[in-house]
Amino acid sequence: MVRMMLRFDNEKVHEPVTSQVILEEKIPLNIMSAYVNQQGGEILIDVDSEHAERLAKAFRKRGVTVDVPKLIEKDEVKCTSCGACVSLCPMNALKYDPSNKVELNEAVCNGITCGLCVDACPVRAIRLLG
Amino acid sequence: MPASILEGKNLKSNNQPSKKRTIEEINTKIRKGDIQVLPVSEFKKLVDSKGIQVAFNEIDVVTTGTFGAMCSSGALINVGHSDPPIKIQHAWINDVPITHPGAAVDLFIGATIGSETKGFEYGGGYVIEDLVKGDEVELRATAYGTDCYPRTEVETTITKDDLNQFILLNFRNGYQRYSCAVNGRDEIIYTYMGKLLPKYRNATYSGAGEIAPLSNDPNYETIGLGTKIFLGGGQGYVIGEGTQHSPSTGYGTLMVKGNAKQMNSNYLRGATFTGYGSSIYIGLGIPIPLLNIELAEKAAIRDEDILTDVIDYGVPRRGRPTLRKVSYKELKSGKLNLNNKEIKVSSISSLEKAESICRELASWIQQGNFTLTLPVERLSQEGQAKPMRQTKGGAAFVDSILQKAVTCEETEAIETVAKRLITKNVNHIVVVDTNYKLTGIVTSWDITKAIANGVKTLKEIIVTRVYTASSNEPLEVVAKRLTQHNISALPVIDGTQKVLGIITSEDIAKLVGGNING
Ligand code: SF4
Ligand code: SF4
């Protein structure tokens, strides 16, 4: 799954863009949260990784801003690459690189729905966002 | 850096028979700037490619390192005399209680002592790190006042520059190897080995394996009292064997000290282990002079030859069960085979920093800033750590108050079971299958409710998600589980789910009462 933030400006927000994209591209998506008013709107969606790129393109073509929001942050200065978080991560988002530095791949992290690594970090280098 | 050390010098690659080197020769070469030093991991590669003889002939010194949580640490500080003077009785730095072990103004910052205002999230380890970084910290002290030390209170801010001495003292460091931790319980546990997922779903280990100091000098020939070392980014010394030094079992340890004013937070960090307490991470680096070929052979040891135990930390006893032996090679692979399943394993001590300590120490030696010493006294090579002698009211375990469980099978009629509750005078009936294995539990309350509501079969009211205990668990742990889940009894089972008995909060209360009176 990939999480995306769709941002609509005050014109786009009056058009049925989301349903058009779903119908035309035939890509199922999961709306996690939505906020819309006269000034514009934001929709947070989850979509299958294999469709993510095509979906993002379809929205951008219609003038919607597409962001991949950050769900997690690792403070690289604080992190000692101790590894205490690595064996906990069910998504393999936390891994050793060839020089044994611990790296976070934000794109595959499940964020708040998981959070297993956060309280395991001895130097409190990991923070969940949103 | 390591490779360039090799390439930069015109090495005499030779196959001559082995020679010996003295520490004086090595130090002369260091001063002249033509020492051949390698991080020990590079040395092992050289042995692989050119053989031990050539590697020994070419290389004078190897550097080893480790960076891990060292709970048995602290810093001795002298804060100087106030005017009028105070003989400190109680002291705090940034709200962390500081021990006062000596005369008027000598204080000891214990790494694991938690703050009185922030709990585990700030502790002695962080105070030491803040001082090392040059930050201002708040010192508060009280005293009873004497004729020579009349003052009873003092409050001030200090930095490391205001301290007369700031000595990092680490009374157990450099573990030769350490066990790998897993958790067989059905709940997450938080330990000093990190967070352990239930039912053996992950594993953690500590120690740098083949690059750790004592792995490369297992008989303590060059590492002993007086060996000069890298400590926390500064220079220090080995001052003897560490506490719990256990050479006979392969778990040797070191006691080290160093001037913390020279250290830096790259290699010294305050830390918190959730649910356990605060601690400190310290980097340790030790050079090994290759005085003879035997020492070179020992420094060629590989991870596959360094074995340790996989231990179930879910069992809260001193003698935790060992599940298997494992090599550091397997641990570093990230995958551990346990009960025919592959689980993820990761370290809690930094291999990246351990390597960078080896490189940094090698460059100090290379640049002539660090000469080597031989121990003035060797560490003991025999003996092992003793357990505590417990003379008063040793802890009680589940098996000491285990009662026979009153049981039933789920096909029995509610009325029969209700009668059994009354005749046996109990509140809990453990539901078992024909092999006496646990399938559920019913309480007198469930039965009363069922009869009142006209429920027909026992099956409908059995609780199948049952919290359990095992017979070797300490009662403190079991009592905590009962309160946590707000229940009053736990079936006691063995590893195959077979019911051994039952333990109730009433029985625990009786025993605790007995202890208090006795
Ligand atoms: S929150 Fe979960 S998925 Fe994300 S990095 Fe941490 S352990 Fe991995
Ligand atoms: S537990 Fe924290 S310090 Fe250790 S590797 Fe993970 S993020 Fe870095």
XYZ file of C-alpha atoms and ligand atoms in Angstrom:
664
model
C 0.000 0.000 0.000
C 1.088 3.555 -0.695
C -0.357 6.515 1.104
C -0.982 9.731 -0.863
C -2.224 13.161 -0.025
C -4.416 14.771 -2.712
C -4.723 18.564 -2.593
C -7.502 20.367 -4.464
C -7.586 24.122 -5.041
C -10.796 26.161 -4.726
C -11.824 25.455 -8.321
C -11.017 21.784 -8.475
C -12.848 21.189 -5.237
C -16.154 21.753 -7.043
C -15.483 19.099 -9.691
C -16.068 15.375 -9.086
C -12.402 14.662 -9.840
C -11.912 11.749 -7.453
C -14.849 9.715 -8.718
C -13.866 10.450 -12.351
C -10.376 9.100 -11.742
C -11.685 5.984 -9.981
C -14.140 5.275 -12.810
C -11.762 5.930 -15.672
C -8.659 4.275 -14.259
C -10.601 1.509 -12.509
C -8.269 1.683 -9.509
C -9.796 0.961 -6.103
C -8.618 3.290 -3.385
C -9.212 3.670 0.300
C -10.030 7.136 1.683
C -8.380 7.498 5.091
C -9.476 11.044 5.816
C -10.905 14.009 3.918
C -11.239 17.701 4.542
C -13.063 19.950 2.077
C -14.343 23.543 2.151
C -14.779 26.504 -0.221
C -11.050 27.259 -0.287
C -10.030 23.769 -1.337
C -9.581 20.350 0.118
C -7.305 17.493 1.122
C -7.920 13.770 0.855
C -5.614 11.129 2.320
C -5.821 7.854 0.413
C -4.280 4.394 0.458
C -3.753 2.620 -2.837
C -2.127 -0.623 -3.934
C 1.575 -0.019 -4.639
C 1.342 -1.394 -8.186
C -1.309 1.198 -9.133
C 0.195 4.107 -7.233
C 2.137 5.684 -10.059
C -0.700 5.492 -12.604
C -3.129 6.946 -10.067
C -0.806 9.821 -9.164
C -0.429 10.677 -12.863
C -4.185 10.628 -13.427
C -4.778 13.059 -10.566
C -1.920 15.347 -11.607
C -3.281 15.480 -15.169
C -6.481 16.920 -13.685
C -4.618 19.605 -11.771
C -4.590 17.927 -8.368
C -1.412 18.134 -6.273
C -0.256 14.660 -5.194
C 2.121 14.214 -2.258
C 3.416 11.134 -0.520
C 3.111 12.279 3.106
C 5.754 11.472 5.660
C 4.502 9.097 8.326
C 7.698 8.687 10.237
C 10.946 10.515 10.846
C 14.328 9.264 11.995
C 16.771 11.801 13.381
C 19.990 10.880 11.610
C 22.165 12.812 14.066
C 20.712 11.052 17.080
C 20.583 7.561 15.522
C 23.579 5.440 16.557
C 22.689 2.593 14.164
C 22.397 0.341 17.201
C 19.819 -1.815 15.427
C 17.357 -2.174 18.321
C 14.526 -1.227 15.954
C 15.496 -3.442 13.013
C 14.189 -6.848 14.130
C 10.864 -5.301 15.171
C 9.839 -3.821 11.831
C 7.254 -5.987 10.043
C 7.690 -4.042 6.775
C 11.493 -4.184 6.539
C 11.413 -0.398 6.499
C 14.364 -0.374 8.902
C 17.410 -2.145 7.504
C 21.189 -2.235 7.759
C 23.056 -0.890 4.748
C 26.295 -2.662 3.718
C 28.313 -0.607 6.222
C 25.883 -1.528 9.033
C 24.277 1.885 9.124
C 20.575 1.582 9.931
C 18.434 3.133 7.212
C 14.740 3.938 7.175
C 12.719 3.501 4.012
C 9.826 5.840 4.748
C 7.841 4.742 1.715
C 7.039 1.285 3.098
C 6.453 2.260 6.736
C 2.938 1.685 8.090
C 3.144 4.697 10.379
C 0.757 5.104 13.278
C -1.052 1.837 12.549
C 2.199 0.047 13.480
C 4.564 2.156 15.579
C 6.420 -0.879 16.950
C 9.862 0.680 16.604
C 9.211 3.998 18.321
C 9.528 3.109 22.007
C 12.289 0.600 21.248
C 14.781 3.258 20.200
C 17.178 3.821 23.105
C 18.077 7.337 21.961
C 14.532 8.299 20.908
C 15.518 9.011 17.330
C 12.228 7.837 15.768
C 9.082 9.943 15.682
C 5.717 9.174 14.126
C 4.028 12.034 12.331
C 0.367 12.927 11.930
C 41.455 4.694 5.526
C 42.415 1.057 6.249
C 43.073 0.215 2.621
C 45.080 3.363 2.085
C 47.250 2.546 5.069
C 48.211 -0.600 3.240
C 48.608 0.881 -0.199
C 50.302 4.094 0.877
C 53.305 2.323 2.356
C 55.652 0.227 0.380
C 55.065 -3.003 2.203
C 57.751 -5.626 2.328
C 55.585 -8.551 1.371
C 57.565 -11.500 2.555
C 57.218 -15.073 3.571
C 60.064 -15.200 6.040
C 59.606 -17.326 9.148
C 57.794 -15.677 12.013
C 59.534 -13.118 14.091
C 58.654 -11.448 17.309
C 58.091 -7.793 18.070
C 58.455 -5.992 21.346
C 56.209 -3.230 22.565
C 59.233 -0.881 22.510
C 59.832 -1.584 18.824
C 56.177 -0.942 18.126
C 56.209 2.375 20.011
C 59.391 3.478 18.251
C 57.695 2.840 14.916
C 54.620 4.767 16.078
C 56.799 7.768 16.992
C 58.650 7.577 13.690
C 55.343 7.364 11.832
C 56.009 4.079 10.063
C 53.768 1.798 12.102
C 51.617 -0.734 10.251
C 48.220 -0.679 11.910
C 44.891 -2.026 10.676
C 41.347 -2.184 12.012
C 40.966 -5.838 12.966
C 38.286 -6.477 10.324
C 40.783 -5.406 7.610
C 43.433 -7.610 9.196
C 41.120 -10.627 8.957
C 40.615 -9.913 5.255
C 44.365 -9.699 4.798
C 44.745 -13.088 6.523
C 42.133 -14.506 4.160
C 43.924 -13.236 1.076
C 47.599 -13.603 2.001
C 47.695 -16.072 4.873
C 48.493 -15.609 8.534
C 52.277 -15.546 8.158
C 52.339 -12.688 5.685
C 49.644 -10.803 7.551
C 51.603 -11.100 10.783
C 54.861 -10.036 9.156
C 53.248 -6.983 7.581
C 51.063 -5.733 10.418
C 52.272 -4.574 13.838
C 49.036 -3.580 15.526
C 45.308 -4.249 15.053
C 42.509 -2.186 16.551
C 39.300 -3.605 18.022
C 36.133 -1.857 19.125
C 32.621 -2.044 20.456
C 29.800 0.443 21.075
C 27.065 -0.750 23.376
C 24.858 0.004 26.356
C 26.995 -0.135 29.477
C 24.624 0.070 32.425
C 27.390 -0.546 34.960
C 28.883 2.876 34.433
C 29.010 6.298 35.912
C 31.139 9.352 36.330
C 33.091 10.466 39.337
C 33.101 14.226 39.606
C 34.601 16.706 42.024
C 32.617 19.936 42.009
C 35.000 22.025 44.158
C 34.296 23.697 47.493
C 31.631 26.344 47.964
C 31.971 29.289 50.330
C 31.050 28.662 53.089
C 31.863 25.019 52.447
C 29.297 22.215 52.341
C 29.650 18.506 53.072
C 27.091 17.307 50.563
C 24.598 14.776 51.892
C 22.092 14.638 49.046
C 22.626 15.952 45.536
C 20.815 16.191 42.216
C 21.947 17.206 38.750
C 19.083 18.171 36.424
C 16.784 16.434 38.955
C 18.695 13.139 38.728
C 19.733 11.966 42.207
C 23.521 11.814 42.447
C 25.295 9.581 44.923
C 27.614 11.050 47.437
C 30.154 8.329 48.149
C 33.077 10.185 49.688
C 34.149 13.396 51.372
C 32.532 16.810 50.966
C 32.228 17.413 47.227
C 33.038 14.142 45.453
C 29.946 12.886 43.667
C 29.106 9.855 41.559
C 26.652 10.088 38.667
C 25.184 6.608 38.229
C 24.237 5.938 34.588
C 21.011 4.090 35.402
C 19.572 6.504 37.974
C 16.373 8.057 36.625
C 15.330 11.691 36.943
C 12.810 12.538 39.688
C 10.792 14.624 37.236
C 11.179 12.851 33.880
C 11.437 9.215 34.991
C 13.223 6.877 32.598
C 13.352 9.496 29.814
C 16.261 11.294 31.470
C 18.842 9.778 33.766
C 22.448 9.658 34.856
C 23.607 8.590 31.391
C 22.103 11.747 29.903
C 23.675 13.930 32.606
C 27.088 12.523 31.661
C 26.373 13.100 27.955
C 25.221 16.690 28.600
C 28.378 17.422 30.584
C 30.544 15.827 27.882
C 28.871 18.051 25.263
C 29.775 21.110 27.327
C 26.170 21.902 28.310
C 25.322 23.685 31.549
C 23.664 21.448 34.128
C 21.912 22.374 37.368
C 23.439 21.105 40.580
C 21.381 21.107 43.744
C 22.655 19.820 47.088
C 21.626 19.694 50.723
C 23.538 18.858 53.897
C 23.098 18.660 57.668
C 25.900 21.174 58.350
C 28.928 20.638 60.566
C 31.393 22.914 62.332
C 33.850 22.542 59.458
C 31.172 22.470 56.704
C 28.429 24.808 57.929
C 26.488 25.231 54.704
C 23.239 23.220 54.378
C 22.089 24.070 50.860
C 23.561 25.013 47.535
C 22.184 25.533 44.033
C 24.302 26.395 41.005
C 24.859 25.727 37.322
C 28.053 24.045 36.168
C 29.762 22.791 33.030
C 32.568 20.271 32.676
C 35.089 23.131 32.769
C 34.038 23.885 36.346
C 34.770 20.354 37.508
C 38.131 19.509 39.061
C 37.834 15.930 37.864
C 35.335 14.328 35.500
C 36.222 10.663 35.255
C 34.165 8.148 33.370
C 34.180 4.930 35.344
C 32.832 1.851 33.717
C 32.983 -1.117 36.023
C 31.754 -3.651 33.510
C 32.516 -3.202 29.830
C 33.784 -5.110 26.840
C 31.864 -8.350 27.420
C 33.694 -11.075 25.520
C 30.313 -12.167 24.140
C 26.720 -11.722 25.226
C 23.613 -13.819 24.914
C 20.968 -13.410 22.235
C 17.508 -12.633 23.633
C 14.072 -13.926 22.610
C 10.692 -13.953 24.345
C 8.485 -17.046 24.600
C 5.680 -15.310 26.462
C 2.468 -14.258 24.737
C 2.997 -10.568 25.482
C 5.619 -7.991 24.441
C 8.339 -7.581 27.044
C 10.685 -4.626 27.482
C 14.151 -5.646 28.651
C 17.690 -4.335 28.784
C 18.086 -6.365 25.582
C 15.457 -4.148 23.966
C 11.865 -4.774 23.009
C 11.029 -8.439 22.491
C 7.945 -9.478 20.574
C 5.749 -12.311 21.860
C 6.044 -15.965 20.880
C 9.646 -15.760 19.649
C 8.829 -13.278 16.849
C 12.150 -11.410 16.993
C 15.583 -11.669 18.584
C 18.199 -9.176 19.728
C 21.872 -9.564 20.536
C 24.704 -7.443 21.795
C 28.421 -7.243 21.179
C 30.520 -6.755 18.084
C 31.606 -10.404 17.646
C 34.850 -10.745 15.690
C 35.825 -7.089 16.035
C 35.171 -6.846 19.801
C 38.302 -6.464 21.968
C 38.213 -9.597 24.116
C 37.186 -11.854 21.207
C 40.579 -11.097 19.687
C 42.602 -11.581 22.856
C 40.667 -14.359 24.576
C 43.432 -15.204 27.060
C 43.933 -11.576 28.078
C 47.609 -11.531 27.051
C 47.757 -7.897 25.959
C 44.572 -6.539 27.534
C 44.950 -6.156 31.301
C 45.482 -3.652 34.073
C 47.166 -0.618 32.560
C 46.308 -1.195 28.892
C 45.784 2.161 27.221
C 42.485 2.358 25.317
C 40.050 4.500 23.344
C 37.100 5.359 25.593
C 34.144 7.513 24.602
C 36.216 9.339 21.994
C 39.016 10.106 24.461
C 41.828 8.146 25.980
C 41.468 5.797 28.930
C 42.866 2.751 30.640
C 41.814 -0.738 31.589
C 41.935 -0.745 35.378
C 41.225 -4.412 36.022
C 38.720 -7.134 35.425
C 35.113 -5.987 35.209
C 32.467 -6.984 37.715
C 31.020 -10.461 37.012
C 34.196 -11.279 35.032
C 33.601 -14.922 34.165
C 36.580 -16.222 32.156
C 35.806 -19.913 32.691
C 32.489 -19.559 30.870
C 33.895 -17.299 28.119
C 32.205 -14.179 29.457
C 35.204 -12.053 30.489
C 34.644 -8.358 31.223
C 36.767 -5.234 31.737
C 36.764 -2.320 34.135
C 37.852 0.890 32.453
C 38.234 4.573 33.210
C 39.004 7.677 31.238
C 39.059 11.442 31.417
C 35.525 12.371 30.349
C 36.537 15.983 29.644
C 38.184 14.747 26.425
C 35.278 12.561 25.314
C 32.616 13.428 22.740
C 28.971 12.568 22.268
C 29.677 10.696 19.067
C 30.946 7.868 21.246
C 29.032 8.456 24.471
C 25.238 8.690 24.615
C 22.556 8.741 27.263
C 19.861 6.182 26.474
C 16.513 4.871 27.664
C 15.316 1.317 27.517
C 11.528 1.580 27.739
C 10.159 -0.276 30.743
C 13.654 -0.898 32.067
C 15.353 2.400 32.798
C 17.983 4.793 31.606
C 21.490 3.808 30.645
C 24.480 4.946 28.653
C 26.092 3.877 25.380
C 29.892 3.996 25.430
C 32.423 3.357 22.694
C 35.453 1.277 23.642
C 38.459 0.657 21.412
C 41.491 -1.434 22.272
C 44.691 -1.852 20.229
C 46.283 -5.283 20.189
C 50.032 -5.372 19.517
C 50.835 -8.420 17.395
C 53.871 -9.427 19.471
C 54.009 -12.971 18.116
C 52.285 -15.110 15.540
C 50.078 -16.737 18.173
C 48.523 -13.363 18.968
C 48.029 -12.748 15.249
C 46.252 -16.095 14.926
C 43.917 -15.196 17.759
C 43.163 -11.844 16.119
C 42.190 -13.725 12.950
C 39.134 -15.271 14.640
C 35.918 -15.072 12.623
C 32.280 -14.603 13.603
C 31.419 -18.217 12.786
C 33.751 -19.345 15.570
C 32.307 -17.087 18.251
C 29.315 -18.809 19.788
C 26.751 -17.586 22.239
C 23.434 -18.758 23.702
C 19.911 -17.913 22.606
C 18.090 -17.242 25.863
C 14.377 -16.979 26.604
C 14.032 -13.657 28.442
C 10.319 -14.415 28.828
C 11.278 -16.544 31.826
C 11.925 -14.065 34.651
C 14.452 -16.209 36.479
C 18.196 -16.088 36.993
C 18.599 -19.412 35.215
C 16.767 -18.564 32.004
C 16.481 -21.460 29.565
C 18.980 -21.681 26.702
C 17.204 -22.574 23.466
C 20.229 -23.135 21.241
C 23.787 -22.085 20.462
C 24.315 -19.510 17.766
C 27.339 -17.943 16.087
C 27.828 -14.205 15.617
C 27.899 -14.931 11.902
C 24.305 -16.116 11.999
C 23.328 -13.215 14.277
C 24.860 -10.662 11.919
C 23.049 -12.256 8.956
C 19.818 -10.774 10.341
C 18.007 -14.115 10.326
C 17.895 -16.607 13.158
C 16.528 -20.093 12.921
C 14.451 -20.947 15.979
C 12.168 -23.972 16.341
C 12.373 -24.435 12.560
C 11.166 -20.923 11.922
C 13.169 -18.022 10.577
C 12.921 -14.905 12.712
C 14.499 -11.470 12.410
C 17.449 -10.747 14.625
C 19.219 -7.424 15.101
C 21.821 -6.025 17.430
C 21.275 -3.449 20.149
C 24.906 -2.337 20.051
C 26.128 -0.436 17.010
C 28.322 -2.369 14.594
C 28.743 0.753 12.494
C 30.148 2.694 15.441
C 32.289 -0.264 16.535
C 33.917 -0.215 13.087
C 34.371 3.516 13.156
C 36.060 3.257 16.579
C 38.498 0.683 15.123
C 39.264 3.097 12.267
C 39.615 6.155 14.482
C 41.952 4.394 16.920
C 43.999 3.073 13.988
C 44.391 6.611 12.674
C 45.475 7.933 16.095
C 48.197 5.283 16.155
C 49.088 5.938 12.540
C 49.515 9.637 13.225
C 51.698 9.017 16.245
C 49.156 10.309 18.769
C 48.673 7.077 20.638
C 51.345 4.689 21.874
C 50.702 1.239 23.266
C 51.185 -0.165 26.768
C 51.450 -3.697 28.034
C 49.444 -4.696 31.110
C 51.234 -4.361 34.445
C 49.025 -7.114 35.779
C 47.022 -9.729 33.888
C 43.302 -10.336 34.344
C 42.365 -13.637 35.965
C 41.872 -16.360 33.418
C 39.844 -18.647 35.621
C 36.754 -18.453 37.735
C 33.193 -17.436 37.182
C 30.675 -15.029 38.663
C 28.762 -16.337 41.658
C 25.020 -15.903 42.140
C 23.730 -13.928 45.117
C 23.757 -15.597 48.516
C 20.175 -15.159 49.655
C 19.824 -15.628 53.389
C 16.449 -14.079 54.082
C 13.101 -15.074 52.636
C 14.228 -16.144 49.190
C 11.725 -15.261 46.484
C 8.736 -17.558 46.195
C 7.731 -19.240 42.956
C 4.447 -20.532 41.612
C 5.206 -24.187 42.379
C 5.472 -23.402 46.098
C 1.745 -22.647 46.393
C 0.384 -24.585 43.459
C -3.065 -26.090 44.184
C -4.680 -28.956 42.390
C -7.145 -27.520 39.893
C -10.806 -28.505 39.945
C -11.571 -29.321 36.324
C -14.394 -30.160 33.988
C -14.833 -30.986 30.315
C -16.822 -28.768 28.019
C -19.431 -31.445 27.324
C -20.554 -31.586 30.939
C -23.914 -30.189 32.034
C -23.971 -26.770 33.674
C -25.727 -28.200 36.725
C -23.016 -30.826 37.284
C -20.342 -28.172 37.127
C -22.320 -25.887 39.447
C -22.536 -28.691 42.011
C -18.813 -29.291 41.747
C -18.146 -25.628 42.527
C -20.114 -26.009 45.731
C -18.787 -29.397 46.887
C -15.169 -28.470 46.169
C -15.662 -24.956 47.564
C -13.853 -23.163 44.725
C -14.559 -20.183 42.474
C -12.776 -21.351 39.322
C -13.131 -24.478 37.272
C -10.497 -25.165 34.644
C -11.853 -26.648 31.428
C -9.688 -29.406 29.944
C -9.859 -31.824 27.050
C -9.506 -35.590 27.385
C -5.691 -35.238 27.548
C -5.993 -32.808 30.445
C -4.903 -29.921 28.227
C -6.250 -26.449 28.894
C -9.200 -25.309 26.764
C -10.801 -22.648 28.965
C -11.966 -21.486 32.375
C -15.338 -20.844 34.056
C -15.979 -18.957 37.272
C -18.752 -19.299 39.828
C -19.979 -15.898 38.631
C -20.265 -17.144 35.017
C -22.253 -20.166 36.212
C -24.603 -18.144 38.401
C -25.268 -15.764 35.548
C -25.827 -18.641 33.119
C -28.363 -20.340 35.367
C -30.182 -17.059 35.977
C -30.346 -16.377 32.231
C -31.356 -19.924 31.350
C -28.232 -20.678 29.289
C -28.332 -24.370 28.372
C -24.789 -25.528 27.555
C -21.492 -24.998 29.304
C -19.810 -24.289 25.989
C -21.572 -20.934 25.666
C -20.041 -19.520 28.828
C -16.503 -20.897 28.759
C -13.813 -18.242 28.533
C -11.328 -19.560 26.000
C -8.842 -16.668 25.997
C -7.174 -17.659 29.264
C -4.212 -15.996 30.966
C -1.901 -18.631 32.397
C 1.203 -19.060 34.533
C 4.030 -21.571 34.489
C 5.282 -23.332 37.589
C 8.732 -21.713 37.715
C 7.545 -18.096 37.556
C 8.159 -15.810 40.549
C 4.988 -14.932 42.442
C 5.674 -11.200 41.992
C 5.366 -11.602 38.252
C 2.167 -13.626 38.530
C 0.623 -11.178 40.992
C 1.323 -8.366 38.530
C -0.394 -10.309 35.735
C -3.496 -10.885 37.905
C -3.853 -7.171 38.716
C -3.060 -6.090 35.191
C -5.909 -8.159 33.735
C -8.166 -7.712 36.761
C -8.637 -11.442 37.341
C -8.331 -13.620 40.430
C -6.879 -16.933 39.245
C -4.540 -18.387 36.631
C -4.353 -21.987 35.471
C -0.761 -23.228 35.668
C 0.303 -25.156 32.597
C 3.416 -26.830 31.205
C 4.929 -26.312 27.774
C 2.362 -28.619 26.167
C -0.673 -26.784 27.642
C -1.221 -29.602 30.161
C -2.835 -28.294 33.352
C -0.595 -28.642 36.406
C -2.859 -26.788 38.816
C -4.219 -23.372 39.615
C -2.936 -20.323 41.445
C -5.316 -17.765 42.968
C -4.798 -14.225 44.226
C -6.119 -15.417 47.585
C -3.267 -17.926 47.911
C -0.697 -15.292 46.972
C -2.145 -12.856 49.518
C -1.971 -15.537 52.235
C 1.686 -16.183 51.480
C 2.644 -12.530 51.412
C 0.811 -12.047 54.739
C 2.709 -15.033 56.153
C 6.026 -13.553 55.079
C 5.302 -10.243 56.712
C 4.406 -11.884 60.020
C 7.294 -14.326 59.877
S 6.354 2.193 12.430
Fe 6.300 -0.021 12.053
S 6.497 -0.195 9.811
Fe 7.137 1.883 10.337
S 9.358 1.711 10.567
Fe 8.468 1.456 12.627
S 8.262 -0.764 12.856
Fe 8.558 -0.376 10.650
S 16.841 1.986 17.523
Fe 17.091 4.211 17.221
S 19.293 4.550 17.374
Fe 19.009 2.363 17.103
S 19.178 2.075 14.882
Fe 16.992 2.319 15.315
S 16.630 4.507 15.055
Fe 18.847 4.269 15.202
